[in-house]
PDB file of C-alpha atoms in Angstrom:
ATOM      1  CA  MET K  26     181.018 -49.483 136.621  1.00  0.00           C
ATOM      2  CA  PRO K  27     180.339 -45.965 134.991  1.00  0.00           C
ATOM      3  CA  ILE K  28     178.025 -43.706 136.536  1.00  0.00           C
ATOM      4  CA  THR K  29     174.664 -43.630 135.309  1.00  0.00           C
ATOM      5  CA  VAL K  30     172.880 -40.725 134.208  1.00  0.00           C
ATOM      6  CA  LEU K  31     169.849 -39.678 133.056  1.00  0.00           C
ATOM      7  CA  ILE K  32     168.631 -35.812 131.938  1.00  0.00           C
ATOM      8  CA  ALA K  33     165.384 -34.578 132.289  1.00  0.00           C
ATOM      9  CA  ASP K  34     164.941 -31.410 130.685  1.00  0.00           C
ATOM     10  CA  ASP K  35     162.202 -29.961 128.234  1.00  0.00           C
ATOM     11  CA  GLN K  36     164.589 -28.098 126.308  1.00  0.00           C
ATOM     12  CA  ALA K  37     165.995 -30.807 123.591  1.00  0.00           C
ATOM     13  CA  MET K  38     169.557 -28.618 122.981  1.00  0.00           C
ATOM     14  CA  VAL K  39     169.854 -28.631 126.692  1.00  0.00           C
ATOM     15  CA  ARG K  40     169.578 -32.542 126.692  1.00  0.00           C
ATOM     16  CA  GLN K  41     171.608 -32.997 124.114  1.00  0.00           C
ATOM     17  CA  GLY K  42     174.345 -30.665 124.887  1.00  0.00           C
ATOM     18  CA  PHE K  43     174.448 -31.885 128.692  1.00  0.00           C
ATOM     19  CA  GLY K  44     174.179 -35.551 127.492  1.00  0.00           C
ATOM     20  CA  ALA K  45     177.257 -35.082 124.914  1.00  0.00           C
ATOM     21  CA  LEU K  46     179.466 -33.177 127.763  1.00  0.00           C
ATOM     22  CA  LEU K  47     178.779 -35.904 130.469  1.00  0.00           C
ATOM     23  CA  ALA K  48     179.249 -38.673 127.725  1.00  0.00           C
ATOM     24  CA  ALA K  49     182.445 -37.918 126.768  1.00  0.00           C
ATOM     25  CA  GLN K  50     183.559 -38.700 130.535  1.00  0.00           C
ATOM     26  CA  PRO K  51     185.053 -42.083 130.985  1.00  0.00           C
ATOM     27  CA  ASP K  52     183.328 -42.849 134.098  1.00  0.00           C
ATOM     28  CA  ILE K  53     179.758 -41.372 133.198  1.00  0.00           C
ATOM     29  CA  SER K  54     177.300 -43.122 130.787  1.00  0.00           C
ATOM     30  CA  VAL K  55     174.056 -41.540 129.630  1.00  0.00           C
ATOM     31  CA  VAL K  56     171.482 -44.103 129.591  1.00  0.00           C
ATOM     32  CA  GLY K  57     168.821 -41.773 128.473  1.00  0.00           C
ATOM     33  CA  ASP K  58     166.547 -38.158 128.743  1.00  0.00           C
ATOM     34  CA  ALA K  59     163.399 -37.325 129.337  1.00  0.00           C
ATOM     35  CA  PRO K  60     161.359 -34.199 127.910  1.00  0.00           C
ATOM     36  CA  ASP K  61     158.956 -33.817 130.977  1.00  0.00           C
ATOM     37  CA  GLY K  62     158.759 -34.993 134.511  1.00  0.00           C
ATOM     38  CA  LYS K  63     156.248 -37.282 134.019  1.00  0.00           C
ATOM     39  CA  VAL K  64     158.324 -39.449 131.582  1.00  0.00           C
ATOM     40  CA  ALA K  65     161.260 -38.578 133.901  1.00  0.00           C
ATOM     41  CA  VAL K  66     159.573 -40.785 136.384  1.00  0.00           C
ATOM     42  CA  SER K  67     158.829 -43.413 134.287  1.00  0.00           C
ATOM     43  CA  GLU K  68     162.011 -43.432 132.674  1.00  0.00           C
ATOM     44  CA  ALA K  69     163.952 -43.442 136.218  1.00  0.00           C
ATOM     45  CA  LYS K  70     161.871 -46.482 137.292  1.00  0.00           C
ATOM     46  CA  ARG K  71     162.861 -48.563 133.902  1.00  0.00           C
ATOM     47  CA  LEU K  72     166.215 -47.620 134.027  1.00  0.00           C
ATOM     48  CA  ARG K  73     167.284 -47.150 137.597  1.00  0.00           C
ATOM     49  CA  PRO K  74     170.071 -44.570 136.938  1.00  0.00           C
ATOM     50  CA  ASP K  75     172.609 -43.511 139.709  1.00  0.00           C
ATOM     51  CA  VAL K  76     171.636 -40.093 139.084  1.00  0.00           C
ATOM     52  CA  VAL K  77     168.796 -38.082 137.351  1.00  0.00           C
ATOM     53  CA  LEU K  78     169.452 -34.598 136.585  1.00  0.00           C
ATOM     54  CA  MET K  79     166.123 -32.849 136.813  1.00  0.00           C
ATOM     55  CA  ASP K  80     164.865 -29.394 135.243  1.00  0.00           C
ATOM     56  CA  VAL K  81     163.018 -27.604 138.107  1.00  0.00           C
ATOM     57  CA  ARG K  82     160.107 -26.257 135.479  1.00  0.00           C
ATOM     58  CA  MET K  83     159.047 -28.755 133.164  1.00  0.00           C
ATOM     59  CA  PRO K  84     155.556 -29.730 131.385  1.00  0.00           C
ATOM     60  CA  GLU K  85     152.939 -32.180 132.375  1.00  0.00           C
ATOM     61  CA  MET K  86     154.750 -32.942 135.740  1.00  0.00           C
ATOM     62  CA  ASN K  87     157.246 -30.208 137.014  1.00  0.00           C
ATOM     63  CA  GLY K  88     160.613 -31.287 138.261  1.00  0.00           C
ATOM     64  CA  LEU K  89     160.033 -31.214 141.957  1.00  0.00           C
ATOM     65  CA  ASP K  90     157.097 -33.804 141.688  1.00  0.00           C
ATOM     66  CA  ALA K  91     158.988 -35.962 139.350  1.00  0.00           C
ATOM     67  CA  ALA K  92     161.574 -35.810 142.025  1.00  0.00           C
ATOM     68  CA  ARG K  93     158.961 -36.484 144.706  1.00  0.00           C
ATOM     69  CA  HIS K  94     157.825 -39.584 143.191  1.00  0.00           C
ATOM     70  CA  ILE K  95     161.283 -40.836 142.168  1.00  0.00           C
ATOM     71  CA  LEU K  96     162.546 -40.394 145.826  1.00  0.00           C
ATOM     72  CA  ALA K  97     159.652 -41.944 147.322  1.00  0.00           C
ATOM     73  CA  ALA K  98     159.927 -45.237 145.693  1.00  0.00           C
ATOM     74  CA  GLY K  99     163.106 -45.948 147.783  1.00  0.00           C
ATOM     75  CA  PHE K 100     165.269 -47.809 144.865  1.00  0.00           C
ATOM     76  CA  ASP K 101     168.207 -50.068 146.039  1.00  0.00           C
ATOM     77  CA  PRO K 102     170.732 -49.018 145.218  1.00  0.00           C
ATOM     78  CA  PRO K 103     169.095 -45.139 145.621  1.00  0.00           C
ATOM     79  CA  VAL K 104     168.521 -43.186 142.738  1.00  0.00           C
ATOM     80  CA  ARG K 105     169.978 -39.677 143.437  1.00  0.00           C
ATOM     81  CA  VAL K 106     168.256 -36.495 142.063  1.00  0.00           C
ATOM     82  CA  LEU K 107     170.314 -33.353 140.628  1.00  0.00           C
ATOM     83  CA  MET K 108     168.203 -30.361 140.388  1.00  0.00           C
ATOM     84  CA  LEU K 109     168.794 -27.739 137.793  1.00  0.00           C
ATOM     85  CA  THR K 110     167.583 -24.262 137.710  1.00  0.00           C
ATOM     86  CA  THR K 111     168.348 -21.320 135.858  1.00  0.00           C
ATOM     87  CA  PHE K 112     167.209 -19.410 138.884  1.00  0.00           C
ATOM     88  CA  ASP K 113     169.928 -18.189 141.414  1.00  0.00           C
ATOM     89  CA  ILE K 114     166.984 -18.143 144.190  1.00  0.00           C
ATOM     90  CA  ASP K 115     164.200 -20.877 143.884  1.00  0.00           C
ATOM     91  CA  ASP K 116     161.921 -22.168 146.363  1.00  0.00           C
ATOM     92  CA  TYR K 117     161.138 -25.154 144.652  1.00  0.00           C
ATOM     93  CA  VAL K 118     164.858 -26.024 144.938  1.00  0.00           C
ATOM     94  CA  TYR K 119     164.751 -25.523 148.702  1.00  0.00           C
ATOM     95  CA  GLU K 120     161.780 -28.284 149.083  1.00  0.00           C
ATOM     96  CA  ALA K 121     163.343 -30.370 146.692  1.00  0.00           C
ATOM     97  CA  LEU K 122     166.494 -30.556 148.791  1.00  0.00           C
ATOM     98  CA  SER K 123     163.712 -31.227 151.952  1.00  0.00           C
ATOM     99  CA  LEU K 124     162.339 -33.941 149.894  1.00  0.00           C
ATOM    100  CA  GLY K 125     165.759 -35.620 149.591  1.00  0.00           C
ATOM    101  CA  ALA K 126     167.012 -34.495 146.373  1.00  0.00           C
ATOM    102  CA  SER K 127     170.850 -34.446 146.638  1.00  0.00           C
ATOM    103  CA  GLY K 128     171.718 -31.246 145.508  1.00  0.00           C
ATOM    104  CA  PHE K 129     170.920 -28.480 142.775  1.00  0.00           C
ATOM    105  CA  LEU K 130     173.018 -26.783 140.029  1.00  0.00           C
ATOM    106  CA  LEU K 131     172.761 -24.039 137.815  1.00  0.00           C
ATOM    107  CA  LYS K 132     172.344 -24.576 134.555  1.00  0.00           C
ATOM    108  CA  ASP K 133     174.835 -21.785 133.281  1.00  0.00           C
ATOM    109  CA  ALA K 134     177.587 -23.414 135.474  1.00  0.00           C
ATOM    110  CA  PRO K 135     180.964 -24.147 134.160  1.00  0.00           C
ATOM    111  CA  ALA K 136     181.058 -27.724 132.446  1.00  0.00           C
ATOM    112  CA  GLU K 137     183.546 -28.816 134.823  1.00  0.00           C
ATOM    113  CA  GLU K 138     181.337 -28.157 137.711  1.00  0.00           C
ATOM    114  CA  LEU K 139     178.407 -30.378 135.897  1.00  0.00           C
ATOM    115  CA  VAL K 140     180.762 -33.271 135.868  1.00  0.00           C
ATOM    116  CA  ARG K 141     181.934 -32.842 139.241  1.00  0.00           C
ATOM    117  CA  ALA K 142     178.239 -32.422 140.427  1.00  0.00           C
ATOM    118  CA  VAL K 143     177.418 -35.544 138.845  1.00  0.00           C
ATOM    119  CA  ARG K 144     180.140 -37.623 140.565  1.00  0.00           C
ATOM    120  CA  VAL K 145     179.920 -35.690 144.156  1.00  0.00           C
ATOM    121  CA  VAL K 146     176.199 -37.099 144.236  1.00  0.00           C
ATOM    122  CA  ALA K 147     176.566 -40.503 142.763  1.00  0.00           C
ATOM    123  CA  ASP K 148     179.110 -40.945 145.393  1.00  0.00           C
ATOM    124  CA  GLY K 149     176.569 -40.588 148.149  1.00  0.00           C
ATOM    125  CA  GLN K 150     178.106 -37.185 149.209  1.00  0.00           C
ATOM    126  CA  ALA K 151     174.917 -35.382 148.085  1.00  0.00           C
ATOM    127  CA  LEU K 152     174.790 -31.753 148.591  1.00  0.00           C
ATOM    128  CA  LEU K 153     177.414 -29.528 146.805  1.00  0.00           C
ATOM    129  CA  ALA K 154     179.637 -27.014 148.721  1.00  0.00           C
ATOM    130  CA  PRO K 155     180.745 -24.523 146.608  1.00  0.00           C
ATOM    131  CA  THR K 156     180.380 -21.143 147.788  1.00  0.00           C
ATOM    132  CA  VAL K 157     177.139 -20.498 145.519  1.00  0.00           C
ATOM    133  CA  THR K 158     175.743 -23.331 146.914  1.00  0.00           C
ATOM    134  CA  ARG K 159     175.861 -22.349 150.761  1.00  0.00           C
ATOM    135  CA  ARG K 160     174.651 -18.932 149.450  1.00  0.00           C
ATOM    136  CA  LEU K 161     171.565 -20.062 147.691  1.00  0.00           C
ATOM    137  CA  ILE K 162     170.823 -22.264 150.686  1.00  0.00           C
ATOM    138  CA  ALA K 163     171.485 -19.439 153.068  1.00  0.00           C
ATOM    139  CA  ASP K 164     169.415 -16.891 151.273  1.00  0.00           C
ATOM    140  CA  VAL K 165     166.764 -19.055 151.068  1.00  0.00           C
ATOM    141  CA  THR K 166     166.118 -20.271 154.560  1.00  0.00           C
ATOM    142  CA  ARG K 167     167.023 -16.999 156.004  1.00  0.00           C
ATOM    143  CA  ARG K 168     163.473 -15.784 155.029  1.00  0.00           C
ATOM    144  CA  ARG K 169     162.139 -18.745 156.669  1.00  0.00           C
ATOM    145  CA  THR K 170     164.441 -18.678 159.718  1.00  0.00           C
ATOM    146  CA  ALA K 171     163.949 -15.042 160.467  1.00  0.00           C
ATOM    147  CA  ALA K 172     160.277 -15.541 160.893  1.00  0.00           C
ATOM    148  CA  ARG K 173     160.293 -18.870 163.082  1.00  0.00           C
ATOM    149  CA  ALA K 174     163.014 -21.600 163.509  1.00  0.00           C
ATOM    150  CA  LYS K 175     161.319 -24.582 163.604  1.00  0.00           C
ATOM    151  CA  PRO K 176     161.758 -26.824 166.544  1.00  0.00           C
ATOM    152  CA  ALA K 177     164.025 -30.035 165.914  1.00  0.00           C
ATOM    153  CA  PRO K 178     163.418 -31.836 169.366  1.00  0.00           C
ATOM    154  CA  GLU K 179     165.047 -34.911 167.977  1.00  0.00           C
ATOM    155  CA  LEU K 180     168.549 -32.817 168.015  1.00  0.00           C
ATOM    156  CA  ALA K 181     168.480 -33.486 171.644  1.00  0.00           C
ATOM    157  CA  ALA K 182     169.405 -37.302 170.770  1.00  0.00           C
ATOM    158  CA  LEU K 183     172.557 -36.456 169.449  1.00  0.00           C
ATOM    159  CA  THR K 184     175.628 -36.086 171.542  1.00  0.00           C
ATOM    160  CA  PRO K 185     178.010 -32.682 171.406  1.00  0.00           C
ATOM    161  CA  ARG K 186     180.448 -34.289 168.975  1.00  0.00           C
ATOM    162  CA  GLU K 187     177.715 -35.232 166.605  1.00  0.00           C
ATOM    163  CA  ARG K 188     176.014 -31.756 166.790  1.00  0.00           C
ATOM    164  CA  GLU K 189     179.392 -30.549 166.136  1.00  0.00           C
ATOM    165  CA  VAL K 190     179.531 -32.503 163.068  1.00  0.00           C
ATOM    166  CA  LEU K 191     176.065 -31.546 161.949  1.00  0.00           C
ATOM    167  CA  GLU K 192     176.954 -27.881 162.044  1.00  0.00           C
ATOM    168  CA  LEU K 193     179.918 -28.484 160.185  1.00  0.00           C
ATOM    169  CA  ILE K 194     178.140 -30.374 157.390  1.00  0.00           C
ATOM    170  CA  ALA K 195     175.569 -27.624 157.130  1.00  0.00           C
ATOM    171  CA  LYS K 196     178.428 -24.906 156.619  1.00  0.00           C
ATOM    172  CA  GLY K 197     179.414 -27.175 153.304  1.00  0.00           C
ATOM    173  CA  MET K 198     182.445 -29.082 154.677  1.00  0.00           C
ATOM    174  CA  SER K 199     183.111 -32.590 153.124  1.00  0.00           C
ATOM    175  CA  ASN K 200     184.068 -35.188 155.570  1.00  0.00           C
ATOM    176  CA  THR K 201     187.865 -34.537 155.072  1.00  0.00           C
ATOM    177  CA  GLU K 202     187.771 -30.999 155.910  1.00  0.00           C
ATOM    178  CA  ILE K 203     185.719 -31.627 158.702  1.00  0.00           C
ATOM    179  CA  ALA K 204     188.573 -34.236 159.887  1.00  0.00           C
ATOM    180  CA  ASP K 205     190.920 -31.521 159.866  1.00  0.00           C
ATOM    181  CA  SER K 206     188.784 -28.934 161.380  1.00  0.00           C
ATOM    182  CA  LEU K 207     188.297 -31.500 164.269  1.00  0.00           C
ATOM    183  CA  PHE K 208     191.639 -33.355 164.389  1.00  0.00           C
ATOM    184  CA  VAL K 209     190.282 -36.581 164.058  1.00  0.00           C
ATOM    185  CA  ALA K 210     190.263 -39.479 161.358  1.00  0.00           C
ATOM    186  CA  GLU K 211     188.321 -39.396 158.564  1.00  0.00           C
ATOM    187  CA  GLN K 212     186.972 -42.460 159.419  1.00  0.00           C
ATOM    188  CA  THR K 213     185.714 -41.165 162.627  1.00  0.00           C
ATOM    189  CA  VAL K 214     183.953 -38.554 160.950  1.00  0.00           C
ATOM    190  CA  LYS K 215     182.186 -40.812 158.805  1.00  0.00           C
ATOM    191  CA  THR K 216     181.203 -42.789 161.884  1.00  0.00           C
ATOM    192  CA  HIS K 217     179.419 -39.521 163.462  1.00  0.00           C
ATOM    193  CA  VAL K 218     178.067 -38.500 160.002  1.00  0.00           C
ATOM    194  CA  SER K 219     176.202 -42.088 159.739  1.00  0.00           C
ATOM    195  CA  LYS K 220     174.896 -41.670 163.404  1.00  0.00           C
ATOM    196  CA  VAL K 221     173.894 -38.414 162.851  1.00  0.00           C
ATOM    197  CA  PHE K 222     171.888 -39.331 159.569  1.00  0.00           C
ATOM    198  CA  SER K 223     170.436 -42.628 161.741  1.00  0.00           C
ATOM    199  CA  LYS K 224     169.254 -40.491 164.531  1.00  0.00           C
ATOM    200  CA  LEU K 225     167.620 -37.510 162.484  1.00  0.00           C
ATOM    201  CA  ASN K 226     166.495 -40.255 159.879  1.00  0.00           C
ATOM    202  CA  LEU K 227     167.886 -37.954 157.372  1.00  0.00           C
ATOM    203  CA  ARG K 228     168.786 -39.513 154.029  1.00  0.00           C
ATOM    204  CA  ASP K 229     171.944 -37.201 153.198  1.00  0.00           C
ATOM    205  CA  ARG K 230     173.648 -34.175 153.540  1.00  0.00           C
ATOM    206  CA  ALA K 231     171.179 -32.286 151.807  1.00  0.00           C
ATOM    207  CA  GLN K 232     168.386 -32.721 154.081  1.00  0.00           C
ATOM    208  CA  ALA K 233     170.814 -32.589 157.151  1.00  0.00           C
ATOM    209  CA  VAL K 234     171.740 -28.763 156.088  1.00  0.00           C
ATOM    210  CA  VAL K 235     168.063 -28.289 155.574  1.00  0.00           C
ATOM    211  CA  LEU K 236     167.513 -29.287 159.186  1.00  0.00           C
ATOM    212  CA  ALA K 237     170.438 -27.582 160.631  1.00  0.00           C
ATOM    213  CA  TYR K 238     169.221 -24.142 159.295  1.00  0.00           C
ATOM    214  CA  GLU K 239     165.272 -24.728 159.928  1.00  0.00           C
ATOM    215  CA  SER K 240     166.143 -25.795 163.421  1.00  0.00           C
ATOM    216  CA  GLY K 241     168.182 -22.448 163.782  1.00  0.00           C
ATOM    217  CA  LEU K 242     171.665 -24.463 164.971  1.00  0.00           C
ATOM    218  CA  VAL K 243     173.468 -22.845 162.079  1.00  0.00           C
ATOM    219  CA  THR K 244     172.606 -19.612 161.096  1.00  0.00           C
ATOM    220  CA  PRO K 245     172.362 -18.395 157.404  1.00  0.00           C
ATOM    221  CA  GLY K 246     174.920 -15.721 156.795  1.00  0.00           C
TER     222      GLY K 246
END
């Protein structure tokens, strides 16, 4: 089955351009688009796409509020939200990740990066791992953790190995990279990741990264 995508952006040229690019991929199907956040929410409920490409700033309802509504709906299977922004640093993006958005992408990213992002998010991998993503998250969280790291007593429930896995997730590593780093099987890593998410009540890797930075488990930079 192809990956189904809904594109939400207030600029028609952006919707058409991204739509044409993604529709040209054999494993991706663009099922709809939306000119504002309000329509994005209604279309997401109607179409139940695998991934919503959501612009941060839109009329009627901004992308953050739209993402909040979609993610709170608890769709099964889940509808993943990939935020789009023209800004290198955007607090809306940070908050979206905290809400459970699966990652974000700069609008001027290369075409192949957009396609890869959709595939990664649809596969449940969530947060994108390129250097720019790690830098953006680190820059945003640095300002917050510099003032005061938010305690996360729930981290005490993790075993030493699970804490180590969480740290490596926060550094942008994939399951394969974590397995290589710890000299264990990838299936073992998947088990650890699943336990970390369950114990910390996390939806995906994006929320795991935010928690790791906010708690001070990982230091930005």
